[in-house]
Amino acid sequence: LSLFCGQQPPPSLSPLCFAGFQKAEAPRPPGAKDLHEYPWDRSSLKSMPVDLEQFKKLDAYALKVNVKNSVEELVKALLKQARTDLEKVRAIWMWICHHIEYDVVGYHNKSQLSSKPRDVLQMGKSICEGYAELFEHMCSLAGIQCKKLSGHAKGYGYKTGQTFTGDSDHAWNAVYLEGRWHLLDSTWGSGSVDDSFTKFTYRYNEFYFLTHPALFINNHFPDNSNWQLLKPTLTLKEFENNILHNSNFYMLGLLAAHPETPIIQTVNGKASVSVDCRAGTLFMFKLNGTDKHGLMTLKKHGMNLDIYPQKTGRHKLEIFAKPSKAEAPDDVYKCVLEYVVECESVDKAMRFPRELHQPVGPSWFSERQGFLRPSQSQPVLHTNDGRCCLTFTLSKDISVLTSLHTDGSSLAEDMGRRHVLQTHRGNQIELKVHLPHAGNFVLKIYSKKKTDTGNYDFIFNYLIRCLNTEVKWPAFPQSYSKWLQDYEILEPLSGLLPANRNVQFKLKMHGVAKVLVQAENLNPLTLNKGCWEGTCNTSGCRKVFVMVHENANHSFYSQVLKYEVETQ
């Protein structure tokens, strides 16, 4: 959470006395050359080119400066390593962000609080007013034009879609560098407070240093609109109506979100959100704290989310993101957007099975795990006859595990696996799915390296929908370990054979000497153009096994498939 500072202190605390110090010339008001285009052109997060690598040495020096006896001595010490105006501002910024903590106690008792720079330095804590005044005073001593700005902010306590009335509630600064004004907020650069507003945590935030004005306006609205540094400027109404993108949104390389307003009305029970970003970002969402009642799909440059609330009324929707290649230990999912979804009617048909995992459908993530060229690129598969077929090209040497799930007790875990049939042809994999009944099902796909002995990793899933209540497919036959992944069942596909019938068998298998079908009698199959073929009669038996003789010199057979026979 970012920080609010509450109402401005009484005027008696505001004027600063610069007696005896040479201060910078009076700040000039912003003019045409200070203005940036709105909306953001997606170019840079900063309002001027900044090379953070080149600041490393200066930053480290500024953090170590330990002068508390006077502001003048502190500025003198900081400027020892700073040559340009930009370096001077950077040293002052880094020192304040790492040495002044937010005064959560003072925030609740502002009448006792002084925002005078010397008092802020002595105490080592303040609210935003004190941060901004200390920053302005230190810049002035360093000969840099700086102005304290006040206005409304979407910080601590902000409620999605709220309006702003009354006095301003936050303070920040503008600094004049290289012929232009730039914006920064050292309060928000220093850290954050907890939900109960009782504890401050130092957590440096680079985003609020020389932030691009078209991004700064997202959560800072100055009393004087000239200090937006934008053309065109925004009205307070536009500021209120714009969705809040917090610093995580931009620091993670996200570019835009749709809709751009914080309150979304459902249409026929559905609300949709999309995010544009630079490549390779993972997303998750929470609707009232859970990831149910939604369908999220990853795109190469963002994500799409359809929400189907199952109750009318207002719902809190949070969107989280993280980089796909976690480089730092703190690369966890961070909240980047918050919406309020207002639902007038519920679409009961869009109740999803509990087992559905987000995101749904294939994506760049499943590609990265080795599943290329999916025949079904959509997250939801609709089938009228209860059957569907998917193919992928596998780019890696992986074993694949699949299972089918639905709510209720109609599909036990072992049976869930047997309603999906895998067939491998070279680097192609085909998945045939036969649904046991109508309803909503989840097809889960897992994989692991063939060389790995450990567990399979979940990769992605599809939602399969069938409305035809006549559908009732039996499971595929049960396969055993000797059934190799590139063997293929041509017939019979059903794991449940009719009683008292002659059944035709046709199986593609290589590297075996003999194949037998064991019913009441043993029935040998004959090899014909790469397929083992023959018939067997199901009279007088409950189970039928397919067995192979791997070596003509061996006398024992291995079971590879098991079929059930219908009871009469």
Coordinates of C-alpha atoms in Angstrom, one line a residue:
L1 CA 0.0 0.0 0.0
S2 CA 1.2 3.5 -0.8
L3 CA 0.8 6.3 1.7
F4 CA -1.6 9.1 2.4
C5 CA -0.6 11.9 4.6
G6 CA -3.9 13.2 5.7
Q7 CA -4.9 16.9 5.7
Q8 CA -2.2 19.6 5.2
P9 CA -0.8 21.0 8.5
P10 CA -1.9 24.5 9.6
P11 CA -0.3 27.3 7.6
S12 CA 1.9 28.3 10.5
L13 CA 4.1 25.2 9.9
S14 CA 4.4 25.6 6.2
P15 CA 6.8 28.6 5.6
L16 CA 10.5 27.8 5.6
C17 CA 13.1 30.2 6.8
F18 CA 16.2 30.2 4.6
A19 CA 17.8 33.0 6.6
G20 CA 21.6 32.8 6.3
F21 CA 21.6 30.3 3.4
Q22 CA 21.9 30.9 -0.3
K23 CA 18.7 29.4 -1.7
A24 CA 17.9 28.5 -5.3
E25 CA 16.1 31.1 -7.4
A26 CA 12.3 31.2 -7.1
P27 CA 10.8 28.3 -9.0
R28 CA 9.3 29.4 -12.4
P29 CA 5.8 28.1 -13.2
P30 CA 5.6 25.3 -15.7
G31 CA 5.5 26.3 -19.4
A32 CA 4.9 24.6 -22.8
K33 CA 8.3 22.9 -22.9
D34 CA 7.6 21.1 -19.6
L35 CA 4.6 19.3 -20.9
H36 CA 4.3 15.6 -21.9
E37 CA 1.6 14.0 -24.1
Y38 CA -1.3 12.3 -22.5
P39 CA -2.1 9.4 -22.7
W40 CA 1.3 7.7 -22.1
D41 CA 3.2 6.9 -25.2
R42 CA 4.6 3.7 -23.6
S43 CA 8.2 4.9 -24.2
S44 CA 9.7 5.3 -20.7
L45 CA 8.7 5.2 -17.1
K46 CA 10.8 8.3 -16.4
S47 CA 10.4 11.9 -17.6
M48 CA 14.1 12.0 -18.6
P49 CA 16.8 9.5 -19.5
V50 CA 18.1 7.9 -16.3
D51 CA 20.8 5.2 -16.2
L52 CA 20.4 3.4 -12.9
E53 CA 23.6 1.5 -13.4
Q54 CA 25.6 4.8 -13.3
F55 CA 23.9 5.7 -10.1
K56 CA 25.0 2.6 -8.2
K57 CA 28.1 4.1 -6.7
L58 CA 26.3 7.4 -5.8
D59 CA 23.3 5.5 -4.3
A60 CA 25.6 3.4 -2.1
Y61 CA 27.4 6.5 -0.9
A62 CA 24.2 8.4 -0.1
L63 CA 22.8 5.5 1.9
K64 CA 25.9 5.6 4.1
V65 CA 25.9 9.3 4.9
N66 CA 25.0 9.6 8.6
V67 CA 24.6 13.3 9.4
K68 CA 21.7 14.3 11.7
N69 CA 22.9 17.5 13.4
S70 CA 21.7 19.9 10.6
V71 CA 20.1 19.9 7.2
E72 CA 23.0 22.1 5.9
E73 CA 25.7 19.7 7.0
L74 CA 23.7 16.8 5.6
V75 CA 23.4 18.4 2.2
K76 CA 27.1 19.4 2.2
A77 CA 28.0 15.7 2.9
L78 CA 25.7 14.3 0.2
L79 CA 27.0 16.7 -2.5
K80 CA 30.6 15.5 -2.0
Q81 CA 30.0 12.7 -4.5
A82 CA 27.5 14.6 -6.7
R83 CA 28.6 16.8 -9.7
T84 CA 25.5 17.3 -11.9
D85 CA 22.1 18.7 -10.8
L86 CA 20.7 15.2 -11.5
E87 CA 23.2 13.6 -9.3
K88 CA 22.5 16.1 -6.5
V89 CA 18.8 15.4 -6.7
R90 CA 19.5 11.6 -6.8
A91 CA 21.6 11.8 -3.6
I92 CA 19.0 13.8 -1.7
W93 CA 16.2 11.5 -2.9
M94 CA 18.1 8.3 -1.9
W95 CA 19.0 9.6 1.5
I96 CA 15.4 10.7 2.3
C97 CA 13.9 7.5 1.0
H98 CA 16.2 5.3 3.2
H99 CA 16.4 7.5 6.4
I100 CA 13.0 9.1 7.0
E101 CA 10.2 6.8 8.0
Y102 CA 6.5 7.4 7.7
D103 CA 5.1 8.5 11.1
V104 CA 2.0 6.4 11.5
V105 CA 1.5 7.7 15.1
G106 CA 1.8 11.3 14.0
Y107 CA -0.6 10.8 11.1
H108 CA -3.3 10.1 13.7
N109 CA -2.3 13.2 15.8
K110 CA -1.3 15.9 13.2
S111 CA -1.7 18.9 15.6
Q112 CA 1.4 17.7 17.5
L113 CA 3.4 17.3 14.3
S114 CA 6.0 19.6 12.8
S115 CA 6.9 19.4 9.1
K116 CA 9.9 21.8 9.5
P117 CA 12.9 20.3 7.8
R118 CA 15.1 20.4 10.9
D119 CA 12.4 18.7 13.0
V120 CA 11.9 16.0 10.4
L121 CA 15.7 15.4 10.3
Q122 CA 16.0 15.2 14.1
M123 CA 13.0 12.9 14.5
G124 CA 13.8 10.7 11.5
K125 CA 10.1 10.4 10.7
S126 CA 7.3 12.5 9.3
I127 CA 4.1 12.4 7.1
C128 CA 4.2 13.4 3.5
E129 CA 4.1 17.1 4.2
G130 CA 7.4 16.7 6.1
Y131 CA 9.0 14.5 3.4
A132 CA 8.1 17.1 0.7
E133 CA 9.3 20.1 2.8
L134 CA 12.6 18.4 3.6
F135 CA 13.1 17.6 0.0
E136 CA 12.4 21.1 -1.1
H137 CA 14.7 22.6 1.5
M138 CA 17.6 20.3 0.7
C139 CA 17.3 21.0 -3.0
S140 CA 17.2 24.7 -2.4
L141 CA 20.4 24.4 -0.3
A142 CA 22.0 22.5 -3.2
G143 CA 21.0 25.3 -5.6
I144 CA 18.3 23.4 -7.4
Q145 CA 14.8 24.7 -8.1
C146 CA 12.3 22.5 -6.3
K147 CA 8.6 23.0 -5.4
K148 CA 6.4 21.3 -2.9
L149 CA 3.1 20.3 -4.5
S150 CA -0.1 19.3 -2.9
G151 CA -3.3 17.6 -4.1
H152 CA -5.3 14.4 -4.0
A153 CA -3.7 10.9 -4.2
K154 CA -5.0 7.3 -4.6
G155 CA -2.9 6.0 -1.7
Y156 CA -3.6 4.4 1.7
G157 CA -7.4 4.1 2.3
Y158 CA -8.3 4.7 -1.4
K159 CA -11.5 2.8 -2.4
T160 CA -11.9 1.7 -6.0
G161 CA -14.1 4.3 -7.8
Q162 CA -14.3 6.8 -4.9
T163 CA -14.6 10.6 -5.4
F164 CA -12.4 13.2 -3.9
T165 CA -13.7 16.3 -2.1
G166 CA -12.4 18.8 0.4
D167 CA -8.8 19.7 1.1
S168 CA -5.9 18.1 -0.5
D169 CA -4.6 15.0 1.3
H170 CA -1.0 14.4 0.0
A171 CA 2.2 16.3 -0.8
W172 CA 5.0 15.6 -3.3
N173 CA 7.7 17.6 -5.2
A174 CA 8.6 18.9 -8.6
V175 CA 12.4 19.5 -9.4
Y176 CA 13.8 21.5 -12.3
L177 CA 16.5 19.6 -14.2
E178 CA 18.0 20.2 -17.6
G179 CA 15.6 22.9 -18.5
R180 CA 12.4 21.1 -17.5
W181 CA 10.2 20.3 -14.5
H182 CA 10.1 16.7 -13.3
L183 CA 7.9 15.0 -10.6
L184 CA 8.8 12.7 -7.7
D185 CA 7.3 11.5 -4.4
S186 CA 9.8 10.6 -1.7
T187 CA 7.0 9.5 0.7
W188 CA 5.9 6.7 -1.6
G189 CA 9.5 6.1 -2.6
S190 CA 10.4 5.2 1.0
G191 CA 8.1 2.3 1.7
S192 CA 4.6 1.3 2.7
V193 CA 2.2 0.9 5.7
D194 CA 0.2 -2.1 6.7
D195 CA -3.6 -2.4 6.3
S196 CA -4.2 -1.3 9.9
F197 CA -2.0 1.8 9.4
T198 CA 0.0 1.0 12.5
K199 CA 3.3 -0.2 11.0
F200 CA 5.6 1.3 8.4
T201 CA 8.1 -0.8 6.4
Y202 CA 11.0 0.6 4.5
R203 CA 10.6 -0.7 0.9
Y204 CA 12.4 1.4 -1.6
N205 CA 10.3 2.1 -4.8
E206 CA 12.3 3.4 -7.8
F207 CA 9.1 4.1 -9.7
Y208 CA 8.4 7.4 -7.9
F209 CA 11.7 9.1 -8.9
L210 CA 11.2 11.4 -11.9
T211 CA 8.1 9.5 -12.9
H212 CA 6.7 10.2 -16.4
P213 CA 3.8 12.7 -15.8
A214 CA 1.4 10.6 -17.9
L215 CA 1.9 7.8 -15.3
F216 CA 2.2 10.0 -12.2
I217 CA -1.3 11.4 -12.9
N218 CA -2.7 7.9 -12.4
N219 CA -2.5 8.4 -8.6
H220 CA -1.5 12.0 -8.0
F221 CA -3.8 14.9 -8.8
P222 CA -2.3 18.3 -8.0
D223 CA -4.4 21.3 -6.8
N224 CA -3.0 23.4 -9.6
S225 CA -3.5 21.5 -12.8
N226 CA -0.5 23.2 -14.5
W227 CA 1.6 20.9 -12.3
Q228 CA 0.2 17.8 -14.0
L229 CA 2.8 18.7 -16.7
L230 CA 0.5 17.2 -19.3
K231 CA -1.2 18.2 -22.5
P232 CA -4.1 17.9 -22.3
T233 CA -4.6 18.1 -18.6
L234 CA -7.1 15.8 -16.8
T235 CA -10.1 16.9 -14.9
L236 CA -10.7 15.7 -11.3
K237 CA -13.6 13.6 -12.7
E238 CA -11.3 11.9 -15.2
F239 CA -8.8 11.2 -12.4
E240 CA -11.6 9.7 -10.3
N241 CA -12.9 7.6 -13.2
N242 CA -9.5 6.2 -14.3
I243 CA -8.5 2.7 -13.1
L244 CA -5.6 2.8 -10.6
H245 CA -2.4 1.3 -12.0
N246 CA -0.1 1.1 -9.0
S247 CA 3.7 1.1 -9.4
N248 CA 3.8 -2.7 -9.7
F249 CA 1.8 -2.4 -12.8
Y250 CA 4.4 -0.4 -14.6
M251 CA 7.5 -1.9 -12.9
L252 CA 6.4 -5.4 -14.2
G253 CA 6.3 -4.0 -17.8
L254 CA 2.6 -3.9 -18.1
L255 CA 1.3 -1.3 -20.6
A256 CA -2.4 -1.0 -20.5
A257 CA -5.6 -2.5 -19.1
H258 CA -9.1 -2.6 -20.5
P259 CA -11.6 -1.4 -19.4
E260 CA -9.9 1.8 -18.2
T261 CA -12.6 2.5 -15.6
P262 CA -12.5 0.9 -12.1
I263 CA -16.2 -0.2 -12.0
I264 CA -17.4 -2.8 -14.6
Q265 CA -21.0 -3.7 -15.2
T266 CA -21.7 -7.3 -16.2
V267 CA -23.5 -8.0 -19.5
N268 CA -25.6 -11.1 -19.4
G269 CA -23.7 -12.2 -16.3
K270 CA -20.2 -11.7 -17.8
A271 CA -17.5 -9.1 -17.3
S272 CA -14.3 -9.0 -19.3
V273 CA -10.8 -7.6 -18.5
S274 CA -7.7 -7.6 -20.6
V275 CA -4.1 -6.5 -20.0
D276 CA -1.4 -5.6 -22.5
C277 CA 2.2 -6.2 -21.5
R278 CA 5.7 -6.9 -22.8
A279 CA 6.3 -10.6 -23.4
G280 CA 6.5 -13.3 -20.8
T281 CA 4.3 -12.2 -17.9
L282 CA 2.3 -14.6 -15.7
F283 CA -1.1 -13.5 -14.3
M284 CA -3.6 -14.7 -11.8
F285 CA -6.9 -13.2 -10.4
K286 CA -9.0 -13.2 -7.4
L287 CA -12.8 -12.6 -7.4
N288 CA -13.8 -12.0 -3.7
G289 CA -10.6 -13.8 -2.7
T290 CA -10.8 -16.9 -4.9
D291 CA -9.9 -17.8 -8.5
K292 CA -13.2 -19.4 -9.2
H293 CA -15.9 -18.1 -11.5
G294 CA -13.5 -16.9 -14.2
L295 CA -11.7 -18.0 -17.4
M296 CA -8.3 -16.5 -17.8
T297 CA -6.2 -17.1 -20.9
L298 CA -2.6 -16.0 -21.4
K299 CA -1.6 -14.2 -24.6
K300 CA 2.0 -13.6 -25.8
H301 CA 1.6 -9.9 -24.9
G302 CA -0.9 -10.0 -22.0
M303 CA -4.0 -11.8 -20.8
N304 CA -7.8 -12.0 -21.2
L305 CA -10.2 -12.7 -18.4
D306 CA -13.9 -13.4 -18.5
I307 CA -15.6 -13.3 -15.1
Y308 CA -19.0 -14.9 -14.4
P309 CA -20.1 -13.9 -10.8
Q310 CA -22.5 -16.5 -9.3
K311 CA -24.2 -13.9 -7.1
T312 CA -25.7 -10.5 -8.0
G313 CA -24.2 -7.3 -6.4
R314 CA -20.8 -5.8 -6.1
H315 CA -17.7 -8.0 -6.3
K316 CA -14.0 -7.2 -5.7
L317 CA -11.8 -8.3 -8.6
E318 CA -8.0 -8.2 -8.2
I319 CA -5.4 -8.9 -10.9
F320 CA -1.9 -10.1 -10.0
A321 CA 1.2 -10.5 -12.2
K322 CA 4.8 -11.7 -12.0
P323 CA 7.7 -12.2 -14.5
S324 CA 7.7 -15.7 -15.9
K325 CA 11.5 -16.0 -15.3
A326 CA 11.7 -15.2 -11.6
E327 CA 15.1 -13.6 -11.2
A328 CA 14.8 -12.1 -7.7
P329 CA 13.6 -13.9 -4.6
D330 CA 10.8 -11.4 -4.2
D331 CA 9.4 -12.2 -7.7
V332 CA 6.0 -13.3 -6.3
Y333 CA 2.6 -12.4 -7.7
K334 CA 2.0 -8.7 -7.0
C335 CA -1.4 -7.0 -7.2
V336 CA -1.4 -4.7 -10.3
L337 CA -5.1 -3.8 -10.7
E338 CA -8.3 -3.7 -8.7
Y339 CA -11.8 -3.5 -10.2
V340 CA -15.3 -3.5 -8.7
V341 CA -17.6 -5.8 -10.8
E342 CA -21.3 -4.9 -10.5
C343 CA -23.4 -8.0 -11.4
E344 CA -27.1 -7.6 -12.2
S345 CA -27.9 -11.1 -13.5
V346 CA -26.1 -14.5 -13.0
D347 CA -25.2 -16.9 -15.8
K348 CA -25.8 -20.2 -14.1
A349 CA -24.6 -22.2 -17.1
M350 CA -21.1 -20.8 -16.6
R351 CA -20.4 -22.6 -13.3
F352 CA -17.0 -24.1 -13.7
P353 CA -15.7 -27.4 -12.2
R354 CA -13.7 -27.0 -9.0
E355 CA -10.7 -28.6 -10.7
L356 CA -10.3 -26.0 -13.3
H357 CA -6.9 -24.2 -13.0
Q358 CA -6.1 -20.7 -14.2
P359 CA -5.0 -19.9 -16.8
V360 CA -7.1 -22.1 -19.2
G361 CA -6.1 -23.3 -22.6
P362 CA -2.7 -23.4 -24.4
S363 CA -0.4 -20.4 -24.3
W364 CA 3.2 -19.3 -24.7
F365 CA 3.7 -21.0 -21.3
S366 CA 2.6 -24.4 -22.5
E367 CA 4.8 -23.8 -25.6
R368 CA 7.8 -23.2 -23.4
Q369 CA 7.1 -26.5 -21.7
G370 CA 7.2 -28.3 -25.0
F371 CA 3.6 -28.3 -26.3
L372 CA 3.7 -26.7 -29.8
R373 CA 1.0 -26.2 -32.5
P374 CA -2.1 -27.1 -30.5
S375 CA -5.0 -28.1 -32.8
Q376 CA -7.3 -26.5 -30.4
S377 CA -6.1 -23.0 -29.4
Q378 CA -9.3 -21.9 -27.6
P379 CA -9.6 -22.6 -23.8
V380 CA -13.2 -24.0 -24.1
L381 CA -14.0 -27.0 -26.3
H382 CA -17.7 -27.6 -27.1
T383 CA -18.8 -31.1 -28.2
N384 CA -22.2 -32.3 -29.1
D385 CA -21.5 -36.1 -29.4
G386 CA -19.3 -36.2 -26.2
R387 CA -16.0 -36.8 -28.1
C388 CA -13.1 -34.5 -29.0
C389 CA -9.6 -34.9 -30.3
L390 CA -6.6 -32.7 -29.7
T391 CA -3.1 -32.8 -31.2
F392 CA 0.2 -31.2 -30.3
T393 CA 3.8 -31.3 -31.6
L394 CA 6.2 -32.1 -28.7
S395 CA 9.4 -30.1 -28.9
K396 CA 11.0 -31.9 -26.0
D397 CA 11.6 -35.4 -24.9
I398 CA 8.8 -35.5 -22.4
S399 CA 6.3 -38.0 -21.0
V400 CA 2.8 -36.7 -20.9
L401 CA 0.0 -37.6 -18.4
T402 CA -3.6 -36.6 -18.9
S403 CA -6.8 -36.8 -16.8
L404 CA -10.4 -35.8 -17.0
H405 CA -12.3 -34.3 -14.0
T406 CA -15.8 -33.1 -13.2
D407 CA -17.7 -32.1 -10.1
G408 CA -19.5 -34.8 -8.1
S409 CA -18.5 -38.4 -7.7
S410 CA -19.3 -39.6 -11.2
L411 CA -15.6 -39.9 -12.2
A412 CA -13.0 -41.4 -9.9
E413 CA -9.4 -40.5 -10.4
D414 CA -8.3 -43.7 -12.1
M415 CA -11.4 -43.6 -14.4
G416 CA -10.6 -39.9 -15.2
R417 CA -7.3 -41.0 -16.7
R418 CA -9.0 -43.7 -18.8
H419 CA -11.4 -41.3 -20.5
V420 CA -8.4 -39.9 -22.4
L421 CA -6.4 -41.9 -24.9
Q422 CA -2.9 -40.8 -25.8
T423 CA -1.4 -41.8 -29.1
H424 CA 2.2 -40.8 -30.2
R425 CA 3.3 -40.6 -33.8
G426 CA 6.9 -39.4 -34.0
N427 CA 6.9 -36.1 -32.2
Q428 CA 3.1 -35.7 -32.5
I429 CA 0.8 -36.5 -29.7
E430 CA -3.0 -37.1 -30.1
L431 CA -5.4 -37.0 -27.2
K432 CA -8.8 -38.6 -27.8
V433 CA -11.4 -37.7 -25.1
H434 CA -14.7 -39.6 -24.6
L435 CA -17.0 -38.1 -22.0
P436 CA -18.9 -40.4 -19.6
H437 CA -22.0 -38.0 -19.6
A438 CA -23.1 -34.5 -20.4
G439 CA -21.7 -31.6 -18.3
N440 CA -18.6 -29.5 -17.7
F441 CA -15.2 -31.3 -17.6
V442 CA -11.6 -30.3 -17.1
L443 CA -8.9 -32.0 -19.2
K444 CA -5.6 -31.6 -17.3
I445 CA -2.3 -32.1 -19.0
Y446 CA 0.9 -32.8 -17.1
S447 CA 4.5 -33.6 -18.2
K448 CA 8.0 -34.5 -17.1
K449 CA 11.3 -35.1 -18.7
K450 CA 11.6 -38.8 -19.7
T451 CA 14.9 -38.9 -17.8
D452 CA 13.2 -37.6 -14.6
T453 CA 12.1 -40.1 -12.0
G454 CA 10.0 -37.6 -10.0
N455 CA 6.4 -36.4 -10.3
Y456 CA 4.7 -34.9 -13.3
D457 CA 4.3 -31.1 -13.4
F458 CA 0.9 -29.6 -14.2
I459 CA 1.2 -27.6 -17.4
F460 CA -2.3 -26.5 -18.5
N461 CA -5.9 -27.5 -18.9
Y462 CA -9.0 -27.2 -21.1
L463 CA -12.6 -26.8 -20.2
I464 CA -14.8 -29.2 -22.2
R465 CA -18.6 -28.6 -22.4
C466 CA -21.3 -31.0 -23.6
L467 CA -25.0 -30.3 -23.3
N468 CA -26.2 -33.5 -24.9
T469 CA -27.8 -35.6 -22.1
E470 CA -27.8 -38.7 -24.4
V471 CA -24.0 -38.9 -24.3
K472 CA -22.6 -41.9 -22.4
W473 CA -19.2 -43.0 -23.5
P474 CA -17.4 -45.9 -21.7
A475 CA -13.7 -45.5 -20.7
F476 CA -10.9 -46.6 -23.0
P477 CA -9.3 -49.9 -22.3
Q478 CA -6.9 -50.1 -19.3
S479 CA -3.2 -50.1 -20.4
Y480 CA -0.3 -51.6 -18.5
S481 CA 3.4 -50.7 -18.4
K482 CA 4.4 -52.9 -21.3
W483 CA 2.0 -50.9 -23.5
L484 CA 4.5 -48.4 -25.1
Q485 CA 3.5 -44.8 -25.8
D486 CA 3.9 -45.2 -29.6
Y487 CA 1.6 -48.2 -29.8
E488 CA -1.8 -47.4 -31.1
I489 CA -5.3 -48.9 -30.7
L490 CA -7.3 -48.7 -33.9
E491 CA -10.1 -51.0 -32.7
P492 CA -11.9 -51.6 -30.4
L493 CA -11.6 -48.1 -28.7
S494 CA -14.2 -48.8 -26.1
G495 CA -13.0 -50.4 -22.9
L496 CA -16.4 -52.1 -22.5
L497 CA -17.0 -54.9 -25.1
P498 CA -20.5 -56.3 -25.9
A499 CA -21.3 -59.8 -24.5
N500 CA -21.5 -62.9 -26.7
R501 CA -20.1 -61.2 -29.8
N502 CA -17.3 -61.5 -32.2
V503 CA -15.1 -58.4 -31.7
Q504 CA -12.6 -57.2 -34.3
F505 CA -9.1 -56.3 -32.9
K506 CA -6.6 -54.1 -34.8
L507 CA -3.5 -52.8 -32.9
K508 CA -0.4 -51.1 -34.1
M509 CA 2.6 -52.5 -32.2
H510 CA 6.2 -53.0 -33.1
G511 CA 9.0 -55.0 -31.6
V512 CA 6.9 -58.0 -30.4
A513 CA 7.0 -61.6 -31.6
K514 CA 3.3 -62.6 -31.0
V515 CA 0.1 -61.0 -29.9
L516 CA -2.8 -62.9 -28.2
V517 CA -6.3 -61.9 -27.1
Q518 CA -7.3 -63.9 -24.0
A519 CA -11.1 -64.3 -23.6
E520 CA -12.6 -67.7 -22.7
N521 CA -10.1 -69.0 -25.3
L522 CA -6.7 -67.7 -26.5
N523 CA -7.0 -65.9 -29.9
P524 CA -3.7 -65.2 -31.8
L525 CA -3.6 -62.0 -33.9
T526 CA -1.7 -61.9 -37.2
L527 CA 0.6 -59.2 -38.4
N528 CA -0.7 -57.4 -41.5
K529 CA 1.0 -54.3 -42.9
G530 CA 2.3 -53.2 -39.4
C531 CA -1.0 -54.0 -37.6
W532 CA -1.9 -57.0 -35.5
E533 CA -5.4 -58.1 -36.5
G534 CA -7.9 -60.8 -35.6
T535 CA -11.2 -61.5 -33.8
C536 CA -12.2 -62.8 -30.5
N537 CA -15.6 -64.0 -29.1
T538 CA -16.7 -62.5 -25.7
S539 CA -19.0 -65.4 -24.7
G540 CA -18.5 -66.8 -21.2
C541 CA -16.0 -64.2 -19.9
R542 CA -16.1 -60.9 -17.9
K543 CA -12.7 -59.6 -18.9
V544 CA -10.5 -59.7 -22.1
F545 CA -6.8 -59.2 -22.1
V546 CA -4.4 -58.4 -24.9
M547 CA -1.0 -60.1 -24.3
V548 CA 2.3 -59.9 -26.1
H549 CA 5.2 -62.3 -26.5
E550 CA 8.2 -60.0 -26.7
N551 CA 10.7 -62.7 -27.8
A552 CA 9.9 -65.8 -29.8
N553 CA 12.3 -67.8 -27.6
H554 CA 10.5 -66.9 -24.3
S555 CA 7.5 -68.8 -23.1
F556 CA 5.9 -66.1 -21.0
Y557 CA 3.4 -63.4 -22.1
S558 CA 2.9 -59.8 -20.8
Q559 CA -0.5 -58.2 -20.4
V560 CA -0.7 -54.9 -22.2
L561 CA -4.4 -54.0 -22.4
K562 CA -7.5 -55.0 -20.4
Y563 CA -11.2 -54.8 -21.6
E564 CA -14.3 -55.3 -19.6
V565 CA -17.3 -57.3 -21.0
E566 CA -20.8 -56.0 -20.5
T567 CA -22.9 -58.1 -18.1
Q568 CA -25.9 -59.8 -19.8

